[in-house]
XYZ file of C-alpha atoms in Angstrom:
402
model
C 116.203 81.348 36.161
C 114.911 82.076 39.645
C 115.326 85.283 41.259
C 117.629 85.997 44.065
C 115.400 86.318 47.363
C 115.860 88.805 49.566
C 114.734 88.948 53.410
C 112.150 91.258 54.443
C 115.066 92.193 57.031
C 117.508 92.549 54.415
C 114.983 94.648 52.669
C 114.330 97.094 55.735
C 117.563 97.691 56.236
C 118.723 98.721 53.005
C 115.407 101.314 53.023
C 116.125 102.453 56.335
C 120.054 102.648 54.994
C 118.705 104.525 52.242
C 116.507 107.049 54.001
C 119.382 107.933 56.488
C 118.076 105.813 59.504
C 120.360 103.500 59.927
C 122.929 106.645 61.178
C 123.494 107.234 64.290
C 121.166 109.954 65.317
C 123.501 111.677 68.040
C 126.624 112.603 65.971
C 127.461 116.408 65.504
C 125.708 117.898 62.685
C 127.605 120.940 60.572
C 125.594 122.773 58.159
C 127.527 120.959 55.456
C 126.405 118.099 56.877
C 123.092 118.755 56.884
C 123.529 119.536 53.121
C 124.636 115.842 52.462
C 121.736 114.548 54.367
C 119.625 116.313 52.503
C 121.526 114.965 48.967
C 121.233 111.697 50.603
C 117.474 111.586 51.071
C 116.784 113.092 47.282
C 114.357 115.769 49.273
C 112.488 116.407 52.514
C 108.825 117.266 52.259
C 107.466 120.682 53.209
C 103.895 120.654 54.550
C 101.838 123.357 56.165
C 100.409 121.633 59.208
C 102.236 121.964 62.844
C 100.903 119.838 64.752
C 104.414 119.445 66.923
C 106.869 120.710 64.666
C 106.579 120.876 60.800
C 106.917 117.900 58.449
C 111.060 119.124 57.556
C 112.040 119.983 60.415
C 110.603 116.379 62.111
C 111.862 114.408 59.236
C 115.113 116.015 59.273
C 115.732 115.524 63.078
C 114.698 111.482 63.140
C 117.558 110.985 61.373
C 120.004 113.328 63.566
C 119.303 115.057 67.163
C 121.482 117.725 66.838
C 119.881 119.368 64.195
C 118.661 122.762 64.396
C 116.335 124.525 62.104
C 118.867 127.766 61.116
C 121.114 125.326 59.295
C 118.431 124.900 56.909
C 117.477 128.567 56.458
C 121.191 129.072 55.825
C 121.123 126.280 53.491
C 118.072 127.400 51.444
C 118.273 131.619 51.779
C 121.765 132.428 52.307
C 124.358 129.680 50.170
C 121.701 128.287 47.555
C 122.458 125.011 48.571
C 118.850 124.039 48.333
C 115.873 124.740 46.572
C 111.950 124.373 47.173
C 110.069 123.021 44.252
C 107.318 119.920 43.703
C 108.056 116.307 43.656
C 105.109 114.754 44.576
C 104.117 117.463 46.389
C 106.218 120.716 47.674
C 109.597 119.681 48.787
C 113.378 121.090 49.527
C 115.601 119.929 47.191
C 119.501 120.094 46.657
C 120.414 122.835 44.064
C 123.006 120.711 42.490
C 119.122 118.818 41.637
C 118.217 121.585 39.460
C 118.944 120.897 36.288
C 116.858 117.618 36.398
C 113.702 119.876 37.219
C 114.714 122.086 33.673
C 112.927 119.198 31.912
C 109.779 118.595 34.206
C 109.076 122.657 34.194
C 108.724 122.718 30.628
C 106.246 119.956 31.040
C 104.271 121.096 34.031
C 104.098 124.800 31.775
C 102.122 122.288 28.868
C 100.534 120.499 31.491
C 99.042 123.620 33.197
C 98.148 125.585 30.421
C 96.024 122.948 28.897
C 94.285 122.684 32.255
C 94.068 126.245 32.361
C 92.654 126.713 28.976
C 89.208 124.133 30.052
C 89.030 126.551 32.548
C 88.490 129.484 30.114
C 90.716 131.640 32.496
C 90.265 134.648 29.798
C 92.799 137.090 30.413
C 95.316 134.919 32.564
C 98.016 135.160 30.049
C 98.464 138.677 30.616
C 97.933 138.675 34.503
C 101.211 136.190 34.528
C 103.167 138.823 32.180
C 102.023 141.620 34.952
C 103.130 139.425 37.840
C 106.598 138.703 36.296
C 107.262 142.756 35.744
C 106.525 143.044 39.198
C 108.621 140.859 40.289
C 111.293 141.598 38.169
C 111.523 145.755 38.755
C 110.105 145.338 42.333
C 111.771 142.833 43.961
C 110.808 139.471 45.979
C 106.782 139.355 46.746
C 104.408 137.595 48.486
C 100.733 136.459 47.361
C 99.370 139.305 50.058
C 101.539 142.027 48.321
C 99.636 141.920 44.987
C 96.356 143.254 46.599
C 93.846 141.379 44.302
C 91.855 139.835 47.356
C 91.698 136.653 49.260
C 91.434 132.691 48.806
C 87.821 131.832 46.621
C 85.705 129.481 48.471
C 85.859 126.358 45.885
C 88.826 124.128 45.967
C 92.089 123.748 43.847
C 94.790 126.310 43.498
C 93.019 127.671 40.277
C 90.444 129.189 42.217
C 93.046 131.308 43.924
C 92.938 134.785 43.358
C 94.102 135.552 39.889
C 97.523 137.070 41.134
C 98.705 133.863 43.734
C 97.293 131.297 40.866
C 100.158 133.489 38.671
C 102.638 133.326 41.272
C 102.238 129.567 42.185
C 101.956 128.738 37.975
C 105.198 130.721 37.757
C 107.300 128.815 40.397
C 105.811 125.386 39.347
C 106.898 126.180 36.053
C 110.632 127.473 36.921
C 110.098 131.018 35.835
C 109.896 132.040 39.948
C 111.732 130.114 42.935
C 110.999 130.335 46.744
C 113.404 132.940 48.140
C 112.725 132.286 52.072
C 109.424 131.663 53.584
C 107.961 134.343 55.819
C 105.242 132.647 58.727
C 105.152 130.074 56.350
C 104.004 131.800 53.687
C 106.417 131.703 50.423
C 108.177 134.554 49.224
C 109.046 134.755 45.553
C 111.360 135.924 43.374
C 113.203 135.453 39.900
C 114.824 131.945 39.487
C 117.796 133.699 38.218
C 117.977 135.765 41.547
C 117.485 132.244 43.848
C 118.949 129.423 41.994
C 122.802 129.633 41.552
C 124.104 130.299 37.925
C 126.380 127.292 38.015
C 123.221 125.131 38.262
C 120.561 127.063 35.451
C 122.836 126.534 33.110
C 122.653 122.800 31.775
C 119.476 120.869 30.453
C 120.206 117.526 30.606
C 118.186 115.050 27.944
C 115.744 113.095 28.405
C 117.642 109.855 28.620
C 120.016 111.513 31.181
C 116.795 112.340 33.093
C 115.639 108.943 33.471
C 118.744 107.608 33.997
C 119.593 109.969 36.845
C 115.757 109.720 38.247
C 116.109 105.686 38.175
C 119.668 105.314 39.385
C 118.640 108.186 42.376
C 115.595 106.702 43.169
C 117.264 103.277 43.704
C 120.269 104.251 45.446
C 117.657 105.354 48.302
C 114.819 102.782 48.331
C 117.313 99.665 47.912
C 114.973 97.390 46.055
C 112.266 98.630 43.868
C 109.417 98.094 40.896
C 109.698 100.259 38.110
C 106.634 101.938 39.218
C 108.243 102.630 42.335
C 111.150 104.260 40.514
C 108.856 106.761 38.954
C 107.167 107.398 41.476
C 109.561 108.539 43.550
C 110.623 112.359 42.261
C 107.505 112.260 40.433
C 109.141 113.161 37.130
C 109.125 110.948 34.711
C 106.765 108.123 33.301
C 105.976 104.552 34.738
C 106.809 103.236 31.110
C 110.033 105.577 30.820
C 111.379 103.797 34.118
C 110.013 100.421 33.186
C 112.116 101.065 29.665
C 115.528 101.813 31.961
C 115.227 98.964 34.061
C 114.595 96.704 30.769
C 117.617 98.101 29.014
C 119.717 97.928 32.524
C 119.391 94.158 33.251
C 123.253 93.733 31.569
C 124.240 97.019 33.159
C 124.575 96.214 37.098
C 120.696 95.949 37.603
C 119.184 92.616 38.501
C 115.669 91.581 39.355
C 114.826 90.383 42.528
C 112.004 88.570 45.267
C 111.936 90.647 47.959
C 110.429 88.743 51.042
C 107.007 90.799 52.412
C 106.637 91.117 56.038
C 103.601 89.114 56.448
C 104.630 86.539 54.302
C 103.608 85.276 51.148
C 104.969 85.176 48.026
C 107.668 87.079 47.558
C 106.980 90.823 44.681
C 109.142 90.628 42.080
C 111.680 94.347 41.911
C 114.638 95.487 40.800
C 118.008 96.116 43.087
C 121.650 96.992 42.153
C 123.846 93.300 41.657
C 126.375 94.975 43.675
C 124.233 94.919 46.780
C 123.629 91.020 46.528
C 127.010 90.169 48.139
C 126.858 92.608 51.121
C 123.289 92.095 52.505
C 124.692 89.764 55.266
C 126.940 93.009 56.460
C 123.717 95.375 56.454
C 124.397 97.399 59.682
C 121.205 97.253 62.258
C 120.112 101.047 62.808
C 119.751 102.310 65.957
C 117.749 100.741 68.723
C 116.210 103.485 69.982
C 112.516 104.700 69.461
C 112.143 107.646 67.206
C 108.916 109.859 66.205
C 108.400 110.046 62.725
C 106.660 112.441 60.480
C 103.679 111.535 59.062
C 105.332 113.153 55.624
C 108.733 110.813 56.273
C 109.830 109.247 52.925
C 110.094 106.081 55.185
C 106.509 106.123 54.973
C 105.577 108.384 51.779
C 104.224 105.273 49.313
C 101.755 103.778 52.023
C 101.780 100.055 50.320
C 105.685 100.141 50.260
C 105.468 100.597 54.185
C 102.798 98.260 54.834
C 104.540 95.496 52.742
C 107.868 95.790 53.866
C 107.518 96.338 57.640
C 103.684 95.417 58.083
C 102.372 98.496 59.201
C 99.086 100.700 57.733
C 99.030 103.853 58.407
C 96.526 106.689 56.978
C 96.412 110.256 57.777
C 92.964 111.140 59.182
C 93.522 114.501 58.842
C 90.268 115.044 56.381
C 88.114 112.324 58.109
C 85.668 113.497 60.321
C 86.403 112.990 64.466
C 83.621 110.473 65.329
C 85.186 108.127 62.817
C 88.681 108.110 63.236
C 90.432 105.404 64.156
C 93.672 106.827 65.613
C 93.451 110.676 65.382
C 93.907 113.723 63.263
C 97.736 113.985 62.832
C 99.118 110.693 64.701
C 102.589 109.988 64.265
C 104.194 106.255 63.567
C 107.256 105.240 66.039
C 110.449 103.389 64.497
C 112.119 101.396 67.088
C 115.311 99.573 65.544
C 113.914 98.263 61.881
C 110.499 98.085 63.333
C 107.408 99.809 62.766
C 105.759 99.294 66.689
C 102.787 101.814 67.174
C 101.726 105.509 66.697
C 101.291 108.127 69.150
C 98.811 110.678 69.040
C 100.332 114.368 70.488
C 100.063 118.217 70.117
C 102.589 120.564 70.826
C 100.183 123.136 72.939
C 102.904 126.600 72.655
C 100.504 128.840 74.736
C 100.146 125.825 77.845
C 104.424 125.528 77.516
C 103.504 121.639 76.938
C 104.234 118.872 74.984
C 100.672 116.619 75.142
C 100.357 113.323 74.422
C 96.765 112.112 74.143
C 97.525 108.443 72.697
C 99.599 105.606 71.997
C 98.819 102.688 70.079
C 101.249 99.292 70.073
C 101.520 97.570 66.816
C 100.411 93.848 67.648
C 103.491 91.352 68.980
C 104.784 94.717 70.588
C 104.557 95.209 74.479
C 104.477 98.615 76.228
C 107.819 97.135 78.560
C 109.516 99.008 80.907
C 112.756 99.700 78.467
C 110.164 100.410 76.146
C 108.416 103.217 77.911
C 111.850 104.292 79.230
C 112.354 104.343 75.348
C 109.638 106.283 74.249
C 110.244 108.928 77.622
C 113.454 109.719 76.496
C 112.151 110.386 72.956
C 109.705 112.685 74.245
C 111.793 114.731 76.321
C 114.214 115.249 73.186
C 111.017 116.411 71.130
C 110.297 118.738 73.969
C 112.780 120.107 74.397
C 113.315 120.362 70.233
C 109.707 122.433 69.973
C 110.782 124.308 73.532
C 108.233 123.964 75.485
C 108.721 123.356 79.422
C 106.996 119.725 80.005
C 105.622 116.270 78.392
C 102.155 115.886 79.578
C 100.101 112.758 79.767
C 96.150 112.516 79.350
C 94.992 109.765 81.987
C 94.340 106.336 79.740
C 96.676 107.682 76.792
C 98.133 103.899 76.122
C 94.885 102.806 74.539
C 96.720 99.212 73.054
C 99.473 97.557 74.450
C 99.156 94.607 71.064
């Protein structure tokens, strides 16, 4: 039996649907709100470089304007509606989330201590017991507080200084949880102090985990391998989701082509048989031109992207100047369902400007009038989102016009 095909439209729409992009971006946002969105996209990524504005704070106002960043304080240091933890890398995630992460702390403790133990870290055992105590009879800390010196010069958190390798180990591993963030830098404290009771209490099992993980992951990425699935909160197995979406063919899960924006032949996934009727009715998100993140989950599995709206992108963060392509933190620009170009800018606090040093047009997309009327008006909301007085242009910054 063939598989139903689904359009690479159809396809971008339900992602962008699924990623909250398909909204529109100017209704009033209540911190409430804000705490749906938040459930809606799974998590938002937390990353330490600020180019313009922080990878959360960008991500989280693509998808609505009138956000403003003390919502999400609120949210995550005053109501314990949210949490910071990993996924596939640090995120803020919706307390409700919690118990789901009971499972994959138990497993990151085994994972870490056998990667601890081939580093013969003699003695580490009882720095983590010291840690705890002072946490526990002192109060919330930071990695500076501790006093045991500063950051080694070889890489990976386990050449930390013995005391922040402790804290970070802790909070990976549930025993500690991110109380607020201070310049960035995390302050912890007891889980039981941060998390809400209602949500430490259950431990779901492991089929519940998988189930919830495969059914989440889904609901947001609209069509999807199995591989996909897991990857997506990072916690569980490529086998355990390609088991669920075995055993779920007779259970509202169908397999699917789903149509690749250059063409070809179409990759074999998974979708909900629900959504098979209702494609044709797939509202078109906004028209206008938005700035992503270079950390949105629109654009977090790179292959994803570049399949279903034929766009590469790389960070070139780590590659040196004379051979970058683009630049060191360029960010992509969504128009409508499209993927049309990346723009290279800093947000330059000190010179009260927003600069922007390049723009590149996907091929097939021309720098029109509406379009740079588009992409102004874009601008001046980011400016005026980072608060700085003007959007400044280096001479020759449209460097392809595709």
């Amino acid at each position: 039996m063939s598989r139903p095909l689904i359009r690479n439209a159809e396809a971008r729409r339900l992602f962008l649907a699924g990623q909250g992009l398909a909204r529109p971006p100017n209704a009033r946002l209540t911190r409430d709100g804000l705490r749906d969105l938040v459930d809606d996209l799974g998590f938002v990524q937390v990353d330490s470089i600020n180019t313009v504005e922080r990878a959360h704070h960008m991500i989280l106002f693509a998808r609505n304007r009138t956000y403003r960043r003390e919502q999400l304080t609120c949210l995550l240091e005053r109501d314990g509606a949210l949490f910071e933890n990993w996924t596939h890398d640090a995120a803020i995630i919706p307390s409700r989330f919690y118990p789901f992460w009971k499972p994959r702390f138990a497993r990151e403790a085994a994972r870490l201590r056998e990667r601890w133990r081939k580093w013969r870290r003699d003695g580490f055992e009882e720095r983590l017991e010291e840690v705890l105590e002072r946490v526990r009879a002192g109060g919330p800390v930071m990695a500076r507080h501790l006093g045991d010196g500063g950051k080694k010069d070889t890489a990976g958190w386990w050449d930390w200084h013995p005391s922040k390798t402790a804290l970070e180990y802790l909070w990976r591993t549930g025993e500690l949880a991110v109380a607020r963030r201070e310049g960035f830098q995390k302050v912890y404290d007891l889980a039981e102090r941060v998390i809400p009771a209602c949500h430490r209490e259950e431990t779901p099992i492991a089929e519940a985990l998988v189930d919830w993980a495969c059914r989440g992951a889904l609901d947001r990425l609209g069509t999807a391998t199995s591989g996909e699935l897991a990857a997506f909160w990072g916690g569980i197995t490529p086998a355990e989701a390609a088991d669920w979406c075995r055993d779920n063919l007779d259970n509202g899960l169908v397999e699917v082509a789903v149509e690749a924006a250059e063409g070809g032949r179409p990759r074999p996934a998974y979708a909900q048989r629900a959504l098979l009727g209702s494609l044709s009715d797939l509202p078109a998100p906004p028209g206008s031109i938005r700035v992503l993140s270079p950390f949105d989950p629109l654009l977090r599995d790179r292959g994803r992207t570049e399949r279903l709206f034929g766009f590469r992108y790389r960070i070139e963060v780590f590659v040196p100047a004379a051979k970058r392509k683009y630049g060191y933190y360029v960010f992509p620009l969504l128009e409508g369902d499209r993927l049309i170009g990346r723009i290279d800018m800093t947000c330059e606090r000190r010179a009260g400007r927003l600069r922007i040093k390049g723009l590149w047009l996907e091929p097939g997309f021309r720098f029109t009038r509406k379009r740079q009327d588009g992409l102004a008006a874009e601008l001046e909301r980011l400016r005026r989102f980072t608060g700085v007085d003007k959007v400044a242009y280096d001479d020759g910054f449209v460097r392809s016009a595709g």
